[in-house]
Amino acid sequence: MKWFITPQELRRQGVVGMNRRNTQMIAELNPRSRYPLVDDKLQTKAVAIAAGISVPELYGVIETNHDVRHLPAIVAGREDFVIKPAHGSGGNGILVITGRVGEQFRKASGLLVDLDGLKHHVSNILSGMYSLGGQPDRAMIEYRVRFDPLFGQVSFQGVPDIRTVVYKGYPAMAMVRLPTRTSDGKANLHQGAVGAGIAIATGVTGHGVLHNDIVDQHPDTGAPLGGIAIPGWGRLLELAAGCYELTGLGYLGVDVVLDRDLGPLILELNARPGLAVQIANGTGLLGNVECIDARAAQAALGPADRVAFVRGLALRE
Amino acid sequence: MRRLHLPLLILLLTGLSLGVFYHKVWNLGFPVLPAQTTDNWTVEARVAFEPTGGALTARLFLPHEPPGFALLDEHFVSRGYGLATGMGADNREATWTTRSPSGRQVLYYRAAVYQLQRSLRTQPEYPGPADVPDLEEPYLSAAETIIDQVRARSADITSFATVLVRDMLSAADENMGLFVSGNASERDRVAVAIELLAGARIPARMAHGLQLTDRGRDLQPRTWLEVHNTREWVAVNPNDGSVGYPEHFLVWWYGDGDPVELSRARNAQVSFAVSRNFQDAVDTAQQRAKLLNSRVMDFSLFGLPVQTQNMYRVLLMVPVGAMIIVLLRNVVGVQTFGTFMPVLIALSFRETELLGGVILFTLIVSLGLAIRFYLEHLKLLLVPRLAAVVSIVVMLMLALSILSHRLGIEHGLAIALFPMVILAMTIERMSIVWEEHGAGDAIRQGIGSLMVAVAGYLLMINPYIEHLIFVFPELLLIVLAATLLLGRYTGYRLSELLRFRVLAGRSKS
């Protein structure tokens, strides 16, 4: 493998770079006024529930340091839960509790943390440590997704999620993000999670990407990443495509988790989805983006028709 | 329209900037390179005479747009006289008048001129072919012979004049002997040359000027020949026929008149003196701009108090540093802590110097980071923790200053100029990146920030760039235009050529 790729080759493959993403996709397609909707996960949750889109149940919200004393009451009787900042980005500040050991709580990594540790974490969230720009934030405590055993062999603790990049309402590309030992149960690629590309047409996974390198097996479990067919793929894509109407954002990352009991749940939305999805799928976004541009200029379609268009596009190739 | 908006704006900014820059360099003579001096000369004409009684008028020719020079300043010393200056037929003149002078009178005219790389003078239009002089025989046929001979050996007007002057100097020809004797003065030769050139219908004129020499006293004006080659006046040396004025030759007046003309006075004496002084090129240009009443000087930095000027000397470099950050982040793809933290670090490097600055920066950030990791265990809230980091950074800076002073390393004292809040924020962000993305990312971003700061510093201390930006602040508009242009750069970053390298060799599937 060469240690670099020429710009001509990148262009030929239709790879979108950071600069193009920031100017032509985010700056032009995502009106700034709609950002709070996705940056604030509480608002996202509210509009998603109103639109009938399923999301993990909210146990409670802590808004001030004074309210931190309510934390024991919120988590009382709950074996597992997730604490996350309402304005977090990049998966920072998300604390996943998978169970209790006496007075202690067990983190997704298996390490134990006591109630003081939880309260300190909530205080950090409230003081804005994990929020964009460091503004004071709110902490939300919600349902911990019990993930579908589908990805059991290819994830190390934590919750694998399916990231779909939705361009102008059309699901342009997707990957499943699998936590690893180094990512501490988080499904963010830059924290060390593995991303595996998913063929839009079929919902079957392909090879994976780990730290910008291509891998075929999960680094911790050794199980092959490819060949996993995601059940209800069409419905999942429609769910993701529907988030376009929900938010009005033309370049959107939709993170969906497959819950064992509840099926696909929207975990969060991202107005600045990253570009690693291109490595996971082994090709650039531009190919699909151009087809979608042409189609979107012709007619305004509903979510189901948009999904059908994109899947047809992939089959034709 | 929206597509054209940005390119038009960029063109406008660049054009505006280059326009003002060009004006300042070419018309006002602002130096493009730092620490340049100009050759300035102070020339003085002293006019002495004895009045014969009654109202007196004295008229002196003054230099006007002399080729190769620019007039910076001039004044007249003439107590008790009324003074008027204006354009005469060929020359600018000063006219002094007084009602009843008594005793010997002395008038002074003093001018400061400086040498230009090129001529500023506006070329008067071609006066048209000269009138053929009325000559009698044997002069008429002699002149015709000379003109025919010279024409046969010359290619154009300038070479015609050169050949003619050389013929006159050799004076071997008997035709030439009719016009000019072997011991004719410079002035006579020029007068004859003008007459003969007129025979060939070439317009020519007499120029008088001073060969400037430092501390020259009682300089004698020299006479020079100028011919018009239909485009411009060309100087021809009446002593060897060579073209052009010698170096440091200041043309004072044209025509065959005397520089001074007096009525009701006698024993007129005029003498010229010169002294040379070197002046900072920027000062000279400013003086000149003031003389030309240029609008540019109303918006000049040089009008500000020196202390403020020195501050702007630094501040004006910040946009340049910021553009470097834009380049390194958006085109190269270097990761840094904070967007403009490296510029501020680079600014403090100006005081600490590079090596000392890098060592001190690394020292403080690593020590601060170690303490910050300890603070993590105390589980503090964000703002108190930041405040604690700031306090610790200040104490570290103090400790390092004292230590280095004890060791006799005076560079260590400059550490106080580091922006401590920026350092504290850097430490805080670095520790968060360290915890969340691992030590590798944190160190990579730390080194990236430092590299960007060093690059910014090297650029910002460049004396040429600093001079350019300070003397021509309008160049910042180009920096702005370049930044705007980069703002629409949608190409790949160099770092992405590495990031996406696994896609190399794949066919588009």
XYZ file of N, CA and C in Angstrom, chain A residues 177-316:
420
model
N -21.046 1.156 13.467
C -19.882 1.547 14.268
C -19.817 0.647 15.501
N -18.723 -0.081 15.602
C -18.611 -1.127 16.604
C -17.585 -0.741 17.665
N -17.993 -0.703 18.934
C -17.050 -0.336 19.997
C -15.930 -1.371 20.119
N -14.780 -0.889 20.559
C -13.647 -1.779 20.794
C -13.161 -1.556 22.218
N -12.168 -2.318 22.602
C -11.600 -2.144 23.937
C -11.059 -0.721 24.097
N -10.375 -0.235 23.070
C -9.770 1.094 23.194
C -10.808 2.216 23.167
N -11.958 1.980 22.558
C -12.934 3.062 22.476
C -13.772 3.162 23.749
N -13.531 2.307 24.730
C -14.203 2.375 26.022
C -15.721 2.300 25.857
N -16.168 1.416 24.994
C -17.599 1.204 24.831
C -18.273 2.261 23.971
N -17.502 3.223 23.489
C -18.119 4.266 22.671
C -18.043 3.878 21.198
N -19.029 4.369 20.451
C -19.101 3.962 19.050
C -18.543 5.051 18.143
N -17.565 5.822 18.655
C -17.000 6.870 17.808
C -15.671 6.432 17.215
N -15.573 6.598 15.899
C -14.399 6.064 15.211
C -13.113 6.709 15.692
N -13.171 8.034 15.980
C -11.903 8.675 16.346
C -11.483 8.306 17.757
N -12.384 7.629 18.477
C -11.987 7.135 19.799
C -11.519 5.688 19.723
N -11.495 5.137 18.520
C -10.943 3.795 18.369
C -11.973 2.725 18.039
N -13.216 3.135 17.768
C -14.218 2.147 17.368
C -13.954 1.728 15.920
N -14.503 0.554 15.557
C -14.372 0.081 14.184
C -15.635 0.470 13.427
N -15.462 0.928 12.196
C -16.626 1.182 11.367
C -16.656 0.174 10.241
N -17.834 -0.410 9.991
C -17.937 -1.349 8.875
C -18.975 -0.817 7.894
N -18.595 -0.740 6.632
C -19.496 -0.215 5.618
C -20.716 -1.116 5.436
N -21.828 -0.480 5.065
C -23.044 -1.262 4.788
C -23.494 -0.904 3.378
N -23.750 -1.950 2.594
C -24.273 -1.693 1.259
C -25.684 -1.148 1.396
N -25.906 0.058 0.844
C -27.217 0.711 0.989
C -28.327 -0.164 0.407
N -28.042 -0.831 -0.699
C -29.092 -1.587 -1.382
C -29.540 -2.797 -0.564
N -28.579 -3.479 0.064
C -28.922 -4.765 0.666
C -28.907 -4.756 2.186
N -28.194 -3.820 2.792
C -28.082 -3.831 4.246
C -27.127 -4.880 4.767
N -26.182 -5.291 3.935
C -25.187 -6.273 4.359
C -23.859 -5.560 4.581
N -23.181 -5.915 5.678
C -21.932 -5.212 5.987
C -20.788 -5.694 5.098
N -19.815 -4.812 4.940
C -18.604 -5.152 4.188
C -17.406 -5.092 5.120
N -16.279 -4.657 4.580
C -15.078 -4.588 5.423
C -15.188 -3.404 6.385
N -14.181 -3.280 7.261
C -14.256 -2.232 8.267
C -13.097 -1.272 8.189
N -13.194 -0.199 8.974
C -12.109 0.754 9.062
C -11.785 0.973 10.532
N -10.477 0.943 10.829
C -10.025 1.197 12.196
C -8.865 2.180 12.088
N -9.067 3.374 12.664
C -8.014 4.404 12.598
C -7.519 4.616 11.161
N -8.429 4.775 10.252
C -8.089 5.052 8.848
C -7.457 3.871 8.112
N -7.381 2.708 8.752
C -6.879 1.532 8.051
C -8.029 0.553 7.834
N -7.880 -0.237 6.764
C -8.948 -1.191 6.471
C -8.703 -2.481 7.248
N -9.742 -2.956 7.918
C -9.634 -4.218 8.656
C -10.799 -5.115 8.227
N -10.590 -6.425 8.340
C -11.660 -7.352 7.997
C -12.226 -8.049 9.224
N -11.485 -7.931 10.340
C -11.948 -8.576 11.560
C -12.002 -7.559 12.683
N -12.865 -7.849 13.677
C -12.915 -6.978 14.847
C -11.621 -7.161 15.633
N -10.958 -6.058 16.017
C -9.639 -6.191 16.643
C -9.672 -6.932 17.988
N -10.800 -6.904 18.707
C -10.854 -7.563 20.009
C -11.401 -8.984 19.907
N -12.482 -9.146 19.150
C -13.130 -10.465 19.113
C -12.599 -11.344 17.981
N -12.024 -10.717 16.967
C -11.496 -11.493 15.858
C -12.556 -11.984 14.893
N -13.818 -11.670 15.161
C -14.886 -12.133 14.267
C -14.879 -11.318 12.979
N -15.221 -11.959 11.854
C -15.246 -11.200 10.595
C -16.325 -10.129 10.623
N -15.997 -8.983 10.026
C -16.925 -7.851 10.048
C -17.940 -7.933 8.927
N -17.555 -8.536 7.831
C -18.404 -8.527 6.648
C -19.524 -9.571 6.714
N -20.487 -9.413 5.817
C -21.506 -10.435 5.621
C -22.629 -10.449 6.634
N -22.734 -9.443 7.498
C -23.837 -9.408 8.462
C -24.997 -8.656 7.822
N -26.137 -9.351 7.718
C -27.307 -8.720 7.098
C -28.134 -8.079 8.197
N -28.453 -6.793 8.028
C -29.214 -6.083 9.053
C -30.692 -6.270 8.772
N -31.442 -6.798 9.740
C -32.870 -7.044 9.523
C -33.639 -5.728 9.480
N -34.667 -5.689 8.697
C -35.506 -4.481 8.615
C -34.743 -3.295 8.069
N -33.828 -3.546 7.134
C -32.957 -2.492 6.597
C -33.744 -1.374 5.934
N -34.734 -1.750 5.164
C -35.529 -0.743 4.460
C -36.216 0.192 5.442
N -36.778 -0.400 6.511
C -37.473 0.420 7.498
C -36.478 1.351 8.202
N -35.295 0.804 8.472
C -34.270 1.602 9.147
C -33.868 2.805 8.290
N -33.710 2.543 6.974
C -33.333 3.659 6.080
C -34.438 4.713 6.034
N -35.684 4.237 6.036
C -36.791 5.205 5.994
C -36.823 6.044 7.261
N -36.514 5.382 8.384
C -36.439 6.091 9.660
C -35.389 7.202 9.560
N -34.211 6.831 9.001
C -33.117 7.803 8.879
C -33.506 8.914 7.920
N -34.095 8.524 6.765
C -34.463 9.526 5.764
C -35.492 10.492 6.330
N -36.393 9.982 7.194
C -37.443 10.820 7.778
C -36.885 11.917 8.668
N -35.670 11.733 9.144
C -35.077 12.756 10.012
C -34.799 14.044 9.251
N -34.787 13.955 7.921
C -34.588 15.163 7.116
C -35.767 16.113 7.322
N -36.980 15.564 7.230
C -38.170 16.392 7.461
C -38.190 16.910 8.897
N -37.661 16.084 9.791
C -37.670 16.416 11.206
C -36.790 17.637 11.481
N -35.642 17.687 10.831
C -34.645 18.700 11.194
C -34.452 19.773 10.138
N -34.735 19.452 8.870
C -34.467 20.419 7.812
C -32.999 20.549 7.486
N -32.184 19.607 7.928
C -30.750 19.654 7.649
C -30.430 18.803 6.422
N -29.717 19.395 5.473
C -29.436 18.705 4.220
C -28.267 17.746 4.294
N -27.436 17.899 5.310
C -26.316 16.958 5.476
C -26.361 16.519 6.927
N -26.792 15.313 7.130
C -27.183 14.888 8.464
C -26.638 13.495 8.719
N -26.133 13.277 9.939
C -25.759 11.925 10.350
C -26.824 11.409 11.301
N -27.389 10.250 10.986
C -28.425 9.676 11.852
C -27.848 8.418 12.499
N -27.831 8.421 13.830
C -27.297 7.268 14.540
C -28.459 6.433 15.084
N -28.542 5.204 14.599
C -29.640 4.319 14.978
C -29.043 3.138 15.733
N -29.694 2.741 16.829
C -29.272 1.503 17.496
C -30.366 0.459 17.318
N -29.939 -0.787 17.277
C -30.916 -1.869 17.190
C -31.091 -2.431 18.593
N -32.255 -2.183 19.169
C -32.510 -2.710 20.499
C -33.129 -4.101 20.358
N -32.674 -5.003 21.255
C -33.145 -6.395 21.248
C -34.666 -6.451 21.281
N -35.256 -5.576 22.127
C -36.701 -5.651 22.324
C -37.460 -4.595 21.532
N -36.838 -3.410 21.395
C -37.597 -2.279 20.849
C -37.323 -2.015 19.368
N -36.356 -2.737 18.788
C -36.052 -2.505 17.378
C -35.217 -1.252 17.200
N -35.208 -0.701 15.990
C -34.347 0.460 15.753
C -34.805 1.698 16.538
N -33.864 2.332 17.229
C -34.143 3.563 17.972
C -33.162 4.622 17.477
N -33.665 5.850 17.320
C -32.762 6.946 16.957
C -32.013 7.352 18.219
N -30.699 7.234 18.179
C -29.909 7.559 19.366
C -29.589 9.050 19.381
N -29.090 9.519 18.264
C -28.851 10.959 18.162
C -28.671 11.353 16.706
N -28.743 12.644 16.506
C -28.548 13.182 15.159
C -27.294 14.048 15.195
N -26.655 14.158 14.054
C -25.411 14.904 14.003
C -25.416 15.803 12.773
N -25.251 17.106 13.016
C -25.280 18.059 11.900
C -23.923 18.152 11.203
N -22.900 17.491 11.755
C -21.565 17.550 11.142
C -20.977 16.148 11.065
N -21.670 15.216 10.392
C -21.139 13.848 10.367
C -19.776 13.779 9.683
N -18.930 12.902 10.200
C -17.556 12.792 9.710
C -17.463 12.074 8.371
N -16.240 11.906 7.935
C -16.014 11.407 6.580
C -15.467 9.979 6.545
N -15.278 9.380 7.724
C -14.697 8.046 7.758
C -15.612 7.016 7.090
N -16.898 7.357 6.996
C -17.853 6.450 6.355
C -17.395 6.095 4.936
N -16.645 7.014 4.342
C -16.157 6.761 2.975
C -15.100 5.665 2.960
N -14.238 5.662 3.999
C -13.223 4.615 4.064
C -13.904 3.281 4.343
N -14.891 3.302 5.249
C -15.582 2.064 5.606
C -16.249 1.449 4.380
N -16.753 2.308 3.499
C -17.434 1.779 2.310
C -16.489 1.643 1.116
N -15.255 2.086 1.295
C -14.270 1.920 0.230
C -14.535 2.792 -0.982
N -15.332 3.828 -0.823
C -15.574 4.718 -1.958
C -16.021 6.078 -1.450
N -15.984 7.069 -2.346
C -16.342 8.428 -1.954
C -17.838 8.662 -1.973
N -18.229 9.738 -1.303
C -19.638 10.104 -1.221
C -20.156 10.747 -2.503
N -19.231 11.373 -3.240
C -19.674 12.252 -4.331
C -20.508 11.547 -5.390
N -20.179 10.272 -5.648
C -20.930 9.539 -6.673
C -22.414 9.568 -6.379
N -22.772 9.176 -5.161
C -24.179 9.176 -4.787
C -24.728 10.585 -4.671
N -23.879 11.489 -4.148
C -24.334 12.866 -3.949
C -24.763 13.483 -5.275
N -23.992 13.207 -6.345
C -24.342 13.802 -7.641
C -25.664 13.248 -8.167
N -25.848 11.922 -8.035
C -27.123 11.328 -8.475
C -28.283 11.914 -7.689
N -28.053 12.078 -6.360
C -29.128 12.598 -5.508
C -29.445 14.043 -5.879
N -28.380 14.825 -6.146
C -28.592 16.218 -6.549
C -29.505 16.285 -7.763
N -29.190 15.421 -8.757
C -29.968 15.429 -9.996
C -31.415 15.058 -9.708
N -31.606 14.042 -8.864
C -32.958 13.562 -8.569
C -33.724 14.592 -7.751
N -33.038 15.176 -6.753
C -33.701 16.124 -5.860
C -34.129 17.371 -6.623
N -33.376 17.702 -7.701
C -33.746 18.874 -8.493
C -35.023 18.610 -9.285
N -35.290 17.310 -9.587
C -36.467 16.973 -10.403
C -37.759 17.015 -9.601
N -37.737 16.332 -8.446
C -38.992 16.194 -7.727
C -38.735 16.070 -6.240
N -39.681 16.548 -5.446
C -39.603 16.376 -3.993
C -40.324 15.084 -3.646
N -39.579 14.135 -3.117
C -40.153 12.814 -2.835
C -40.323 12.626 -1.333
N -41.154 11.640 -0.969
C -41.299 11.276 0.436
C -40.156 10.365 0.849
N -40.011 10.114 2.141
C -38.899 9.293 2.635
C -38.831 7.920 1.968
N -39.977 7.270 1.805
C -39.968 5.907 1.254
C -39.465 5.918 -0.189
N -39.913 6.914 -0.964
C -39.487 7.007 -2.366
C -38.000 7.341 -2.455
N -37.532 8.166 -1.520
C -36.115 8.532 -1.534
C -35.255 7.297 -1.277
N -35.704 6.493 -0.294
C -34.962 5.275 0.007
C -34.955 4.355 -1.215
N -36.122 4.222 -1.845
C -36.218 3.349 -3.015
C -35.279 3.831 -4.116
N -35.212 5.166 -4.288
C -34.333 5.712 -5.331
C -32.877 5.342 -5.073
N -32.446 5.546 -3.829
C -31.036 5.295 -3.504
C -30.719 3.807 -3.632
N -31.664 2.953 -3.190
C -31.392 1.513 -3.270
C -31.348 1.069 -4.730
N -32.212 1.671 -5.531
C -32.200 1.351 -6.962
C -30.895 1.775 -7.600
N -30.419 2.918 -7.155
C -29.161 3.470 -7.666
C -28.023 2.489 -7.416
N -27.999 1.960 -6.189
C -26.901 1.071 -5.814
C -26.981 -0.233 -6.604
N -28.211 -0.705 -6.857
C -28.369 -1.977 -7.577
C -27.937 -1.840 -9.027
N -28.172 -0.649 -9.591
C -27.890 -0.452 -10.991
C -26.392 -0.561 -11.278
